[in-house]
Short mmCIF file of C-alpha atoms and ligand atoms in Angstrom, two decimals:
data_model
loop_
_atom_site.label_atom_id
_atom_site.label_comp_id
_atom_site.label_asym_id
_atom_site.label_seq_id
_atom_site.Cartn_x
_atom_site.Cartn_y
_atom_site.Cartn_z
CA MET A 1294 19.15 3.85 -27.22
CA VAL A 1295 19.64 6.91 -25.06
CA ALA A 1296 16.89 6.20 -22.54
CA GLU A 1297 18.46 6.05 -19.07
CA THR A 1298 15.47 4.51 -17.34
CA ARG A 1299 12.79 2.09 -18.38
CA LEU A 1300 9.42 1.06 -17.10
CA SER A 1301 8.30 -2.53 -17.27
CA PRO A 1302 5.35 -4.46 -15.78
CA ASP A 1303 7.73 -6.07 -13.30
CA ASN A 1304 8.26 -2.65 -11.68
CA LEU A 1305 4.57 -2.47 -10.76
CA ILE A 1306 2.62 -3.53 -7.67
CA TRP A 1307 -1.17 -3.38 -7.92
CA PRO A 1308 -3.16 -2.30 -4.81
CA ILE A 1309 -6.61 -3.92 -4.62
CA PHE A 1310 -9.57 -3.19 -2.33
CA VAL A 1311 -11.49 -6.23 -1.13
CA CYS A 1312 -15.12 -6.31 0.05
CA GLU A 1313 -17.50 -8.90 1.49
CA GLY A 1314 -19.99 -10.95 -0.51
CA ALA A 1315 -19.83 -12.84 -3.79
CA ASN A 1316 -19.71 -11.44 -7.31
CA GLN A 1317 -19.44 -7.90 -5.88
CA ARG A 1318 -17.84 -5.06 -7.81
CA GLN A 1319 -18.40 -1.78 -5.94
CA PRO A 1320 -17.28 1.44 -7.66
CA ILE A 1321 -15.38 3.96 -5.51
CA PRO A 1322 -16.66 7.42 -6.59
CA SER A 1323 -13.44 9.29 -5.75
CA MET A 1324 -11.35 6.71 -7.66
CA PRO A 1325 -12.99 6.35 -11.09
CA GLY A 1326 -12.19 2.97 -12.65
CA VAL A 1327 -11.25 1.34 -9.32
CA ASP A 1328 -13.77 -1.07 -7.80
CA ARG A 1329 -13.81 -2.93 -4.52
CA LEU A 1330 -13.92 -6.62 -5.40
CA SER A 1331 -15.29 -9.58 -3.48
CA VAL A 1332 -12.87 -12.45 -2.86
CA ASP A 1333 -14.10 -14.54 -5.83
CA LEU A 1334 -13.56 -11.65 -8.26
CA VAL A 1335 -10.17 -10.73 -6.75
CA ALA A 1336 -8.80 -14.15 -7.65
CA GLU A 1337 -9.89 -13.60 -11.28
CA ALA A 1338 -8.45 -10.08 -11.46
CA VAL A 1339 -5.14 -11.25 -10.04
CA THR A 1340 -4.89 -13.99 -12.68
CA HIS A 1341 -5.09 -11.26 -15.34
CA ALA A 1342 -2.45 -9.14 -13.55
CA LYS A 1343 -0.10 -12.12 -13.37
CA ASP A 1344 -0.55 -12.79 -17.11
CA LEU A 1345 0.48 -9.18 -17.77
CA GLY A 1346 3.75 -9.70 -15.86
CA ILE A 1347 2.84 -7.84 -12.66
CA PRO A 1348 4.88 -9.56 -9.91
CA ALA A 1349 2.88 -8.56 -6.82
CA ILE A 1350 -0.40 -7.16 -5.53
CA ALA A 1351 -1.26 -5.34 -2.30
CA LEU A 1352 -4.52 -6.06 -0.47
CA PHE A 1353 -6.70 -3.63 1.51
CA PRO A 1354 -9.99 -4.57 3.20
CA ASN A 1355 -13.26 -2.71 3.40
CA THR A 1356 -14.19 -4.19 6.75
CA ASP A 1357 -17.84 -4.51 7.74
CA PRO A 1358 -18.50 -1.48 10.03
CA ALA A 1359 -20.14 -3.84 12.55
CA LEU A 1360 -16.76 -5.57 13.02
CA ARG A 1361 -14.81 -2.38 13.79
CA ASN A 1362 -14.11 -1.61 17.44
CA ALA A 1363 -11.72 0.20 19.77
CA GLU A 1364 -9.44 -2.87 20.09
CA ALA A 1365 -9.31 -3.58 16.33
CA SER A 1366 -9.98 -7.21 17.23
CA GLU A 1367 -10.93 -8.17 13.66
CA ALA A 1368 -7.31 -7.48 12.62
CA LEU A 1369 -6.30 -10.66 14.47
CA ASN A 1370 -9.04 -12.88 13.08
CA PRO A 1371 -7.41 -15.60 10.90
CA GLY A 1372 -10.69 -15.69 8.94
CA ASN A 1373 -10.94 -11.95 8.29
CA LEU A 1374 -11.47 -10.58 4.79
CA ILE A 1375 -7.77 -10.04 4.03
CA ASN A 1376 -6.78 -13.52 5.17
CA ARG A 1377 -9.60 -15.14 3.18
CA ALA A 1378 -8.55 -13.15 0.09
CA THR A 1379 -4.91 -14.13 0.60
CA ARG A 1380 -5.77 -17.84 0.80
CA ALA A 1381 -7.98 -17.64 -2.31
CA ILE A 1382 -5.29 -15.85 -4.32
CA LYS A 1383 -2.55 -18.27 -3.20
CA GLN A 1384 -4.66 -21.13 -4.45
CA ALA A 1385 -5.66 -19.52 -7.77
CA VAL A 1386 -2.38 -17.75 -8.63
CA PRO A 1387 0.40 -19.38 -6.58
CA ASP A 1388 3.28 -17.38 -8.06
CA ILE A 1389 2.15 -13.82 -7.63
CA GLY A 1390 3.53 -12.01 -4.57
CA ILE A 1391 0.92 -11.01 -2.00
CA MET A 1392 1.54 -7.96 0.11
CA CYS A 1393 -0.64 -7.09 3.11
CA ASP A 1394 -0.82 -3.80 4.97
CA VAL A 1395 -0.13 -3.93 8.69
CA ALA A 1396 -2.04 -1.12 10.43
CA LEU A 1397 -5.25 -0.98 12.41
CA ASP A 1398 -7.21 1.69 10.52
CA PRO A 1399 -9.51 -0.70 8.60
CA TYR A 1400 -10.45 -2.32 11.93
CA THR A 1401 -10.79 0.52 14.45
CA ASP A 1402 -14.05 2.38 14.95
CA HIS A 1403 -12.12 5.68 15.07
CA GLY A 1404 -10.12 5.13 11.86
CA HIS A 1405 -6.66 5.50 13.40
CA ASP A 1406 -3.76 3.15 12.65
CA GLY A 1407 -3.18 2.45 16.35
CA LEU A 1408 -5.01 2.09 19.65
CA LEU A 1409 -6.28 5.27 21.25
CA ILE A 1410 -5.93 5.62 25.00
CA ASP A 1411 -7.60 8.78 26.30
CA GLY A 1412 -7.51 10.26 22.81
CA THR A 1413 -3.80 9.64 22.13
CA ILE A 1414 -2.14 6.78 20.25
CA ASP A 1415 -0.58 4.17 22.53
CA ASN A 1416 2.53 3.25 20.55
CA ASP A 1417 3.71 0.20 22.48
CA ALA A 1418 0.32 -1.46 22.95
CA THR A 1419 -0.25 -0.96 19.22
CA VAL A 1420 3.08 -2.56 18.29
CA ASP A 1421 2.11 -5.81 20.08
CA ILE A 1422 -1.12 -6.02 18.09
CA LEU A 1423 0.67 -5.20 14.83
CA ALA A 1424 3.12 -8.07 15.36
CA ALA A 1425 0.21 -10.45 15.98
CA GLN A 1426 -1.62 -9.09 12.90
CA ALA A 1427 1.49 -9.68 10.77
CA LEU A 1428 1.69 -13.27 12.01
CA VAL A 1429 -1.93 -14.18 11.09
CA GLN A 1430 -1.35 -12.65 7.66
CA ALA A 1431 1.84 -14.68 7.17
CA GLN A 1432 -0.02 -17.82 8.26
CA ALA A 1433 -2.65 -17.08 5.59
CA GLY A 1434 0.09 -16.99 2.94
CA CYS A 1435 1.15 -13.35 2.73
CA ASP A 1436 4.64 -13.00 1.17
CA ILE A 1437 5.36 -9.36 2.01
CA ILE A 1438 4.29 -7.70 5.24
CA ALA A 1439 3.93 -3.94 4.79
CA PRO A 1440 3.65 -1.97 8.04
CA SER A 1441 1.95 1.32 7.11
CA ASP A 1442 1.17 2.46 10.65
CA MET A 1443 4.35 4.49 11.41
CA MET A 1444 4.54 3.38 15.07
CA ASP A 1445 8.06 3.44 16.53
CA GLY A 1446 9.73 0.04 16.79
CA ARG A 1447 7.17 -1.92 14.82
CA VAL A 1448 9.50 -3.28 12.15
CA GLY A 1449 11.81 -4.90 14.72
CA ALA A 1450 8.89 -6.31 16.71
CA ILE A 1451 7.25 -7.77 13.58
CA ARG A 1452 10.54 -9.26 12.34
CA GLN A 1453 11.19 -10.96 15.68
CA HIS A 1454 7.64 -12.29 15.99
CA LEU A 1455 7.66 -13.69 12.43
CA ASP A 1456 11.08 -15.33 12.91
CA GLN A 1457 10.04 -16.91 16.22
CA HIS A 1458 7.10 -18.55 14.48
CA GLY A 1459 9.06 -19.92 11.52
CA PHE A 1460 8.28 -17.19 9.00
CA SER A 1461 11.80 -15.87 8.40
CA ASP A 1462 11.17 -16.05 4.63
CA VAL A 1463 8.34 -13.53 4.80
CA GLN A 1464 9.71 -10.15 3.76
CA ILE A 1465 9.02 -6.74 5.23
CA MET A 1466 8.40 -3.68 3.08
CA ALA A 1467 8.28 -0.77 5.52
CA TYR A 1468 6.26 2.29 4.76
CA ALA A 1469 9.37 4.06 6.05
CA ALA A 1470 8.85 7.61 4.85
CA LYS A 1471 5.11 8.04 5.10
CA TYR A 1472 3.89 11.61 5.26
CA ALA A 1473 0.74 12.96 6.94
CA SER A 1474 -0.82 13.74 3.58
CA ALA A 1475 -4.10 15.05 2.26
CA PHE A 1476 -3.55 12.88 -0.82
CA TYR A 1477 -4.90 9.79 1.01
CA GLY A 1478 -8.52 11.01 0.96
CA PRO A 1479 -9.91 8.66 -1.71
CA PHE A 1480 -8.18 5.65 -0.09
CA ARG A 1481 -10.05 6.35 3.13
CA ASP A 1482 -13.30 6.34 1.13
CA ALA A 1483 -12.29 2.99 -0.35
CA VAL A 1484 -11.60 1.27 2.99
CA GLY A 1485 -14.48 3.11 4.65
CA SER A 1486 -12.48 4.98 7.28
CA SER A 1487 -13.02 8.57 6.07
CA SER A 1488 -16.39 8.98 7.73
CA THR A 1489 -15.16 7.52 11.03
CA LEU A 1490 -11.69 9.12 11.28
CA ILE A 1491 -11.53 11.43 14.26
CA GLY A 1492 -8.78 14.06 14.03
CA ASP A 1493 -5.72 13.47 11.86
CA LYS A 1494 -2.59 11.32 11.76
CA ARG A 1495 -0.01 14.06 12.27
CA THR A 1496 1.27 12.67 15.58
CA TYR A 1497 2.62 9.53 13.90
CA GLN A 1498 3.04 10.32 10.20
CA LEU A 1499 5.81 12.63 8.89
CA ASN A 1500 5.54 16.39 8.55
CA PRO A 1501 5.52 17.31 4.82
CA SER A 1502 8.13 19.99 5.51
CA ASN A 1503 10.75 17.45 6.64
CA SER A 1504 13.31 15.55 4.62
CA ASP A 1505 16.12 14.77 7.13
CA GLU A 1506 13.54 13.30 9.50
CA ALA A 1507 12.44 10.93 6.74
CA MET A 1508 16.05 9.72 6.36
CA ARG A 1509 16.17 8.97 10.10
CA GLU A 1510 12.93 6.95 9.85
CA VAL A 1511 14.30 4.99 6.89
CA ALA A 1512 17.58 4.30 8.74
CA LEU A 1513 15.65 2.97 11.76
CA ASP A 1514 13.44 0.69 9.67
CA ILE A 1515 16.44 -0.75 7.82
CA ALA A 1516 18.31 -1.27 11.12
CA GLU A 1517 15.26 -3.07 12.53
CA GLY A 1518 15.22 -5.51 9.59
CA ALA A 1519 13.15 -4.03 6.76
CA ASP A 1520 14.02 -5.76 3.46
CA MET A 1521 12.55 -2.93 1.38
CA VAL A 1522 11.52 0.63 2.11
CA MET A 1523 8.79 2.81 0.71
CA VAL A 1524 8.15 6.51 0.22
CA LYS A 1525 4.58 7.75 0.21
CA PRO A 1526 2.92 9.76 -1.39
CA GLY A 1527 4.80 9.67 -4.68
CA MET A 1528 4.86 12.57 -7.10
CA PRO A 1529 5.09 15.43 -4.54
CA TYR A 1530 7.92 13.51 -2.79
CA LEU A 1531 10.29 12.55 -5.62
CA ASP A 1532 13.12 14.35 -3.81
CA ILE A 1533 12.63 11.92 -0.92
CA VAL A 1534 12.68 8.91 -3.26
CA ARG A 1535 15.98 10.09 -4.72
CA ARG A 1536 17.52 10.73 -1.29
CA VAL A 1537 16.49 7.31 0.02
CA LYS A 1538 17.89 5.52 -3.02
CA THR A 1539 21.16 7.47 -2.97
CA GLU A 1540 21.75 7.45 0.79
CA PHE A 1541 20.72 3.85 1.55
CA GLY A 1542 20.83 1.93 -1.74
CA ALA A 1543 18.15 -0.38 -0.33
CA PRO A 1544 15.35 -1.65 -2.57
CA THR A 1545 13.22 1.48 -2.76
CA PHE A 1546 9.52 1.60 -3.54
CA VAL A 1547 7.15 4.49 -4.02
CA TYR A 1548 3.37 4.62 -3.62
CA GLN A 1549 1.46 6.68 -6.20
CA VAL A 1550 -1.42 7.18 -3.80
CA SER A 1551 -5.16 7.44 -4.27
CA GLY A 1552 -5.24 11.25 -4.49
CA GLU A 1553 -2.58 11.28 -7.20
CA TYR A 1554 -4.59 8.70 -9.15
CA ALA A 1555 -7.79 10.71 -8.65
CA MET A 1556 -6.19 13.94 -9.90
CA ILE A 1557 -4.99 12.37 -13.13
CA CYS A 1558 -8.36 10.68 -13.72
CA ALA A 1559 -10.33 13.87 -13.04
CA ALA A 1560 -8.24 15.98 -15.39
CA ALA A 1561 -8.41 13.32 -18.09
CA GLN A 1562 -12.20 13.02 -17.73
CA ASN A 1563 -12.46 16.76 -18.30
CA GLY A 1564 -10.31 16.52 -21.40
CA TRP A 1565 -7.64 18.67 -19.72
CA LEU A 1566 -4.89 16.05 -19.74
CA GLU A 1567 -4.12 13.06 -21.94
CA ARG A 1568 -4.68 10.10 -19.60
CA GLN A 1569 -2.32 7.47 -20.97
CA GLN A 1570 0.55 9.86 -21.61
CA VAL A 1571 0.33 11.42 -18.15
CA MET A 1572 0.05 7.98 -16.55
CA MET A 1573 3.16 6.70 -18.30
CA GLU A 1574 5.14 9.90 -17.69
CA SER A 1575 4.32 9.83 -13.98
CA LEU A 1576 5.41 6.19 -13.67
CA LEU A 1577 8.63 6.75 -15.61
CA ALA A 1578 9.43 9.74 -13.38
CA PHE A 1579 9.32 7.45 -10.32
CA ARG A 1580 11.86 5.16 -11.99
CA ARG A 1581 14.10 8.13 -12.87
CA ALA A 1582 13.94 9.32 -9.26
CA GLY A 1583 15.34 5.95 -8.18
CA ALA A 1584 12.35 3.76 -7.39
CA ASN A 1585 12.82 0.06 -8.03
CA GLY A 1586 9.10 -0.51 -7.82
CA ILE A 1587 5.87 1.48 -7.84
CA LEU A 1588 2.57 0.78 -6.11
CA THR A 1589 -0.05 2.23 -8.43
CA TYR A 1590 -3.76 1.92 -9.14
CA PHE A 1591 -2.73 2.24 -12.82
CA ALA A 1592 -0.74 -1.03 -12.66
CA VAL A 1593 -3.04 -3.12 -14.86
CA GLU A 1594 -3.75 -0.31 -17.34
CA ALA A 1595 -0.05 0.52 -17.64
CA ALA A 1596 0.96 -3.14 -18.02
CA GLU A 1597 -1.67 -3.60 -20.75
CA LEU A 1598 -0.33 -0.57 -22.58
CA LEU A 1599 3.28 -1.76 -22.24
CA GLN A 1600 2.26 -5.13 -23.66
CA GLN A 1601 0.56 -3.46 -26.65
CA LEU A 1602 3.59 -1.27 -27.29
CA ASN A 1603 5.90 -4.28 -27.14
CA SER A 1604 3.85 -6.32 -29.58
CA ALA A 1605 3.39 -3.40 -32.02
C1 LIG B 1152 -3.42 2.94 6.10
C2 LIG B 1152 -2.98 3.28 4.74
C3 LIG B 1152 -3.25 4.47 4.05
C4 LIG B 1152 -2.77 4.29 2.75
C5 LIG B 1152 -2.18 3.01 2.67
N1 LIG B 1152 -2.30 2.40 3.92
C6 LIG B 1152 -4.01 5.70 4.47
C7 LIG B 1152 -3.67 6.42 5.68
O1 LIG B 1152 -2.55 6.35 6.22
O2 LIG B 1152 -4.58 7.10 6.16
C8 LIG B 1152 -2.93 5.30 1.64
C9 LIG B 1152 -2.94 4.79 0.25
C10 LIG B 1152 -3.54 5.69 -0.77
O3 LIG B 1152 -3.93 6.84 -0.51
O4 LIG B 1152 -3.65 5.22 -1.92
N2 LIG B 1152 -2.51 2.90 7.12
#
């Protein structure tokens, strides 16, 4: 009766890694318990998530290395892995929300989120491609476009491009406060960009020492038309989650990223932490900090546990 915040399956968004082939389930060593799934298996897994009450999933591709190039041309292919997965899920599970990342890192041969011209990111050329990428994803059936690239002006450009092509109902969740973080390591293994990434992303992602700068980024994304904003990583940035919620009141999401997931799994495997308790405490803490929703690799496990607790 005195609990101020609650966690329910409808607060959770489940990120899924997709790979080529059929009947493929590829373990990701730095993310124990998370597998890349081929399109046929994704549709099955999403059916289970929907039955547990999870309202949305987020898709990330492990693109064939042979298709990666300097122009990220595969990002604009209507038949690329993400768009095929989106169509299959829409058909199998019509009422789950599908969120797709907008960024070029799964498609570039250098692993950066934007185009490199003479070794530096070309912001404006990248924004044009991102808007086109968002449109092919919307055409495939994506409900929520999630720009994770941190280029300046991309939210406004994507919004305008979607509206011009009749997709004003497609929502935008901006990775608004995205830090240049070492906690993304296992994710880059999962999408296959860690071995190719040259340099780091500090010229376009936020400096971990800054909080006011994050508020300015959030303000810009909201002004450009973001429907929802996100803070990322999660647990080391709960102060940012609280500030965003308090200062903007917009629907606020947080991403419990791959490195946070890996830390909890590793400690639990060693018997140093109690897995389920730490998982639930970390998710509840995001809610207390002000997050309306949480992207987490624990989504299915947490929703299963919540269902058991409710029926007990
Ligand atoms: C790509 C992207 C990243 C994540 C989500 N989208 C990695 C990065 O910026 O290098 C990280 C997610 C995670 O670590 O779980 N733009």
